[in-house]
Coordinates of C-alpha atoms and ligand atoms in Angstrom, one line a residue:
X1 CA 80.9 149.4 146.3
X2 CA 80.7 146.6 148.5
X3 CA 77.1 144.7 148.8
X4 CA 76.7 142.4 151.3
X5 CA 73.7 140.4 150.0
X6 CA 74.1 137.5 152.9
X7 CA 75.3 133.6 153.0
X8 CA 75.0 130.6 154.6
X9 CA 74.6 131.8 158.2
X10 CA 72.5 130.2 160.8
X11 CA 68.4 131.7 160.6
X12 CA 67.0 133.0 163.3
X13 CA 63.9 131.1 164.6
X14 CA 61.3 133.2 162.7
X15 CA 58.9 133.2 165.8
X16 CA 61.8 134.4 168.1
X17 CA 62.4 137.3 165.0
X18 CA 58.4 138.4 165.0
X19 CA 58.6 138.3 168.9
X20 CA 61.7 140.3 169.4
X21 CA 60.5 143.1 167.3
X22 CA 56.9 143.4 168.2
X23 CA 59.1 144.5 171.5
X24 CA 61.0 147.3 169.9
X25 CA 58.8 150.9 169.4
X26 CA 58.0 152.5 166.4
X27 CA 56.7 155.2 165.1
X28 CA 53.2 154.6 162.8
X29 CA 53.0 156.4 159.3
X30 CA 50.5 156.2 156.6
X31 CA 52.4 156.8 153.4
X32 CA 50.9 157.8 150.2
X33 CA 50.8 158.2 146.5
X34 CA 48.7 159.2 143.4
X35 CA 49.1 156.9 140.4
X36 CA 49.0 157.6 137.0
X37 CA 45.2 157.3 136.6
X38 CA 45.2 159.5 139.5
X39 CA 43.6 156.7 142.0
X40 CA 45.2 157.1 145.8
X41 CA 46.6 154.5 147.3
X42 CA 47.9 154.5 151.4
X43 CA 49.0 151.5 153.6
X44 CA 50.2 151.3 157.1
X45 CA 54.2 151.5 157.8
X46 CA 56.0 151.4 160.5
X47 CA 58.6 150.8 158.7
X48 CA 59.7 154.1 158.1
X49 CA 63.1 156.1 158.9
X50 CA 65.8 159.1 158.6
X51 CA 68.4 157.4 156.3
X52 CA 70.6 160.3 155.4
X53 CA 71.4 164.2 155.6
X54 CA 73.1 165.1 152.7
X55 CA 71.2 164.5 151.0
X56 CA 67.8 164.8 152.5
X57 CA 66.9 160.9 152.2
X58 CA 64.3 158.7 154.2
X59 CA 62.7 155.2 153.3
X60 CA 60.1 152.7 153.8
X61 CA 58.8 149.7 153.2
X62 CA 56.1 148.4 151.7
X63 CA 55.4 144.5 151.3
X64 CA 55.9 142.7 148.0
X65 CA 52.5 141.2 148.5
X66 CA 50.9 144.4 149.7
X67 CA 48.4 145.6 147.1
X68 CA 49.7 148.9 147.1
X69 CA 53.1 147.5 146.4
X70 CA 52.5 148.4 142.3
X71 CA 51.7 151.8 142.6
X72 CA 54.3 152.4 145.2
X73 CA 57.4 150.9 142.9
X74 CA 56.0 153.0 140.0
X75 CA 55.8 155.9 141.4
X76 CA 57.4 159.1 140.7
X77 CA 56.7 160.6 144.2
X78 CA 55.5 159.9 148.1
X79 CA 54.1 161.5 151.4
X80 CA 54.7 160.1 154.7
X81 CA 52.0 161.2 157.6
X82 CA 53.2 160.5 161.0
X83 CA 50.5 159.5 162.9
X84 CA 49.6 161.8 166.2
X85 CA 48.3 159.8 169.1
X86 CA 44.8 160.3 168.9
X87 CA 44.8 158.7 165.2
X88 CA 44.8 154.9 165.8
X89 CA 41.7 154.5 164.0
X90 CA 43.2 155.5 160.6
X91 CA 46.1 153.4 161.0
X92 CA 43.3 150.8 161.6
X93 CA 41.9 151.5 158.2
X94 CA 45.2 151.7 156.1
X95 CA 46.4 148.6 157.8
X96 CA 43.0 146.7 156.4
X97 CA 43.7 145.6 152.9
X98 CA 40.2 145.7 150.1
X99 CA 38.7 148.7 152.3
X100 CA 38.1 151.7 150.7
X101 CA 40.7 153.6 152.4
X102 CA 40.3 157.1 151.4
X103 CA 36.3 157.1 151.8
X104 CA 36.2 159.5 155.3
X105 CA 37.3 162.5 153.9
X106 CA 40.3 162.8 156.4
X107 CA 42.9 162.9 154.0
X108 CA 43.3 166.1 152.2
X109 CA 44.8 166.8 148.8
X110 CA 48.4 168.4 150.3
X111 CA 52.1 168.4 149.3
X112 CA 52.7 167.8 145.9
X113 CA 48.8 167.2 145.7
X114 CA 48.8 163.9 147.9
X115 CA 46.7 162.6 150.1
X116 CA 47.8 164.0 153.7
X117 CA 46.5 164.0 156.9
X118 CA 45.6 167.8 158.8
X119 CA 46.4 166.4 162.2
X120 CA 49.7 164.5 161.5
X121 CA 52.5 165.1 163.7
X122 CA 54.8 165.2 160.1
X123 CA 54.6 164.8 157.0
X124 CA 57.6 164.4 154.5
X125 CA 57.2 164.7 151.0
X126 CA 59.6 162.8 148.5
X127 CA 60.3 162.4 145.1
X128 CA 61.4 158.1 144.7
X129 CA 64.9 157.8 144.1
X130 CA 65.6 154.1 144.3
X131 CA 63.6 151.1 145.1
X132 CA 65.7 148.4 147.0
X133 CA 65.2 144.6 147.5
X134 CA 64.6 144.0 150.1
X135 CA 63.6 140.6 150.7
X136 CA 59.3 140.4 150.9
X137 CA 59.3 143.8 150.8
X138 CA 61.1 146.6 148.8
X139 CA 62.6 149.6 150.5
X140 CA 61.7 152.7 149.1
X141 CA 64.3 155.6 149.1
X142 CA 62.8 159.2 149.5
X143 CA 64.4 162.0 148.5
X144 CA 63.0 164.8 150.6
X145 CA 61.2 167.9 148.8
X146 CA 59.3 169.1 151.9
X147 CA 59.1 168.8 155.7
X148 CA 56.5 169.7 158.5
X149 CA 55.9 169.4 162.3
X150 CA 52.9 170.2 164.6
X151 CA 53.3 169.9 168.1
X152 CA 51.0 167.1 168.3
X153 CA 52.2 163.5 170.1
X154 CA 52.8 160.7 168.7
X155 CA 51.2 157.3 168.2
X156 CA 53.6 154.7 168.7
X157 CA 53.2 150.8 167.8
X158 CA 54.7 148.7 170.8
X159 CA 53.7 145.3 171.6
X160 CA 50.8 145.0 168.6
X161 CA 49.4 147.6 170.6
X162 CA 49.3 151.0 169.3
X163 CA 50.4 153.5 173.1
X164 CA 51.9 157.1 173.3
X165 CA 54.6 157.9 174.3
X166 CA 54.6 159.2 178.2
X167 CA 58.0 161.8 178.5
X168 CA 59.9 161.4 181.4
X169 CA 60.8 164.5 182.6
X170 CA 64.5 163.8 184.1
X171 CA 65.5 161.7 180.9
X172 CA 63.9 165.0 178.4
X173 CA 66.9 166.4 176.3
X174 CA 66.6 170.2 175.6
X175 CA 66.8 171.5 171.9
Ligands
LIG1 C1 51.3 149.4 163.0 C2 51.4 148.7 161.6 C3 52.6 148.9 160.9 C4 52.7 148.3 159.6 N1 53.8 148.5 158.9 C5 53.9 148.0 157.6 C6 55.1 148.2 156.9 O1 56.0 148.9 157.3 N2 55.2 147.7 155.6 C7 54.1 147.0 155.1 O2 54.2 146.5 154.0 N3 53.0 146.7 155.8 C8 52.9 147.2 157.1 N4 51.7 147.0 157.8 C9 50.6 146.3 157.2 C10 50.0 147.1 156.0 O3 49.5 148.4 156.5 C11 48.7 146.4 155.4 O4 49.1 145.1 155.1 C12 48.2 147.1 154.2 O5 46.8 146.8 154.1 C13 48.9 146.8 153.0 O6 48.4 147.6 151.9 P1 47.3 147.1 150.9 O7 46.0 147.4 151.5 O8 47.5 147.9 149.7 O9 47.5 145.6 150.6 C14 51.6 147.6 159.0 C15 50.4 147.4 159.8 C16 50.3 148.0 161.0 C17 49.0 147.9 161.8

């Protein structure tokens, strides 16, 4: 297998990096798990993607410094709640490490028994296959037990701003 794990190239400038992709969209998740003592912990990602079909595989990735990050490495499985557009506060909330996150009562016990949100757009429950490096964070890969929609929109993170999405309708592709 080749692993490129990077050399001596020339760094970007780490402001030009941050500013580049606070300009790219992306989708806004709270991901969560239940740890052995049974305490829930949730974060913020936006970090979260499709990685593979066969089989069913997504990741994210939570920060090595994250407080989370323990429980998340450890764990045997994962939900991911895509955040609808109307739901910027909780992303708020599990963005703000110390809080008590899980104190509102908006996050129900739901696949596998995690903590999921009713008014998601998805949520994708996975059992933790590997756990990458991934530089400050590690990339944790999902395997896929479960998936479900609503027909809700959206939130989107664009610009350190969370926005919607707003379809165009020429540009809509059908199916
Ligand atoms: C829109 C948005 C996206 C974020 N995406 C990530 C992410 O992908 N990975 C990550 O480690 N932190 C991300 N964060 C920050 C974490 O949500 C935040 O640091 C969180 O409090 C970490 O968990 P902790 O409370 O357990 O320390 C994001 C924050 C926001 C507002």
């Amino acid at each position: 297998m080749l692993v490129r794990t990077g050399g001596p190239l020339a760094a970007v400038d780490p402001s030009e990096f941050t500013r580049t992709m606070a300009r790219v969209p992306t989708p806004v998740t709270v991901v969560t798990t239940v740890d052995a003592a049974g305490r829930p912990w949730g974060f913020t990602a936006s970090s979260f993607s499709s990685l593979s079909m066969d089989p069913p595989l997504v990741l994210v990735c939570p920060a090595k410094t994250a407080s989370c990050h323990p429980a998340f490495v450890a764990a045997d499985r994962f939900l991911v709640n895509v955040l609808s557009a109307t739901q910027s506060d909780i992303a708020g909330r599990f963005a703000r490490s110390g809080q008590d996150k899980f104190g509102d009562g908006d996050m129900v016990p739901s696949e596998e028994g995690l903590p999921g949100l009713a008014g998601a757009v998805a949520r994708i429950a996975c059992t933790l296959r590997e756990v990458l490096d991934g530089g400050d964070h590690s990339i944790l890969v999902g395997h896929v037990t479960s998936a479900s929609v609503s027909g809700l929109d959206p939130l989107v993170y664009h610009d350190r701003r969370f926005t919607r999405p707003e379809p165009t309708p020429s540009l809509t592709t059908a199916g």
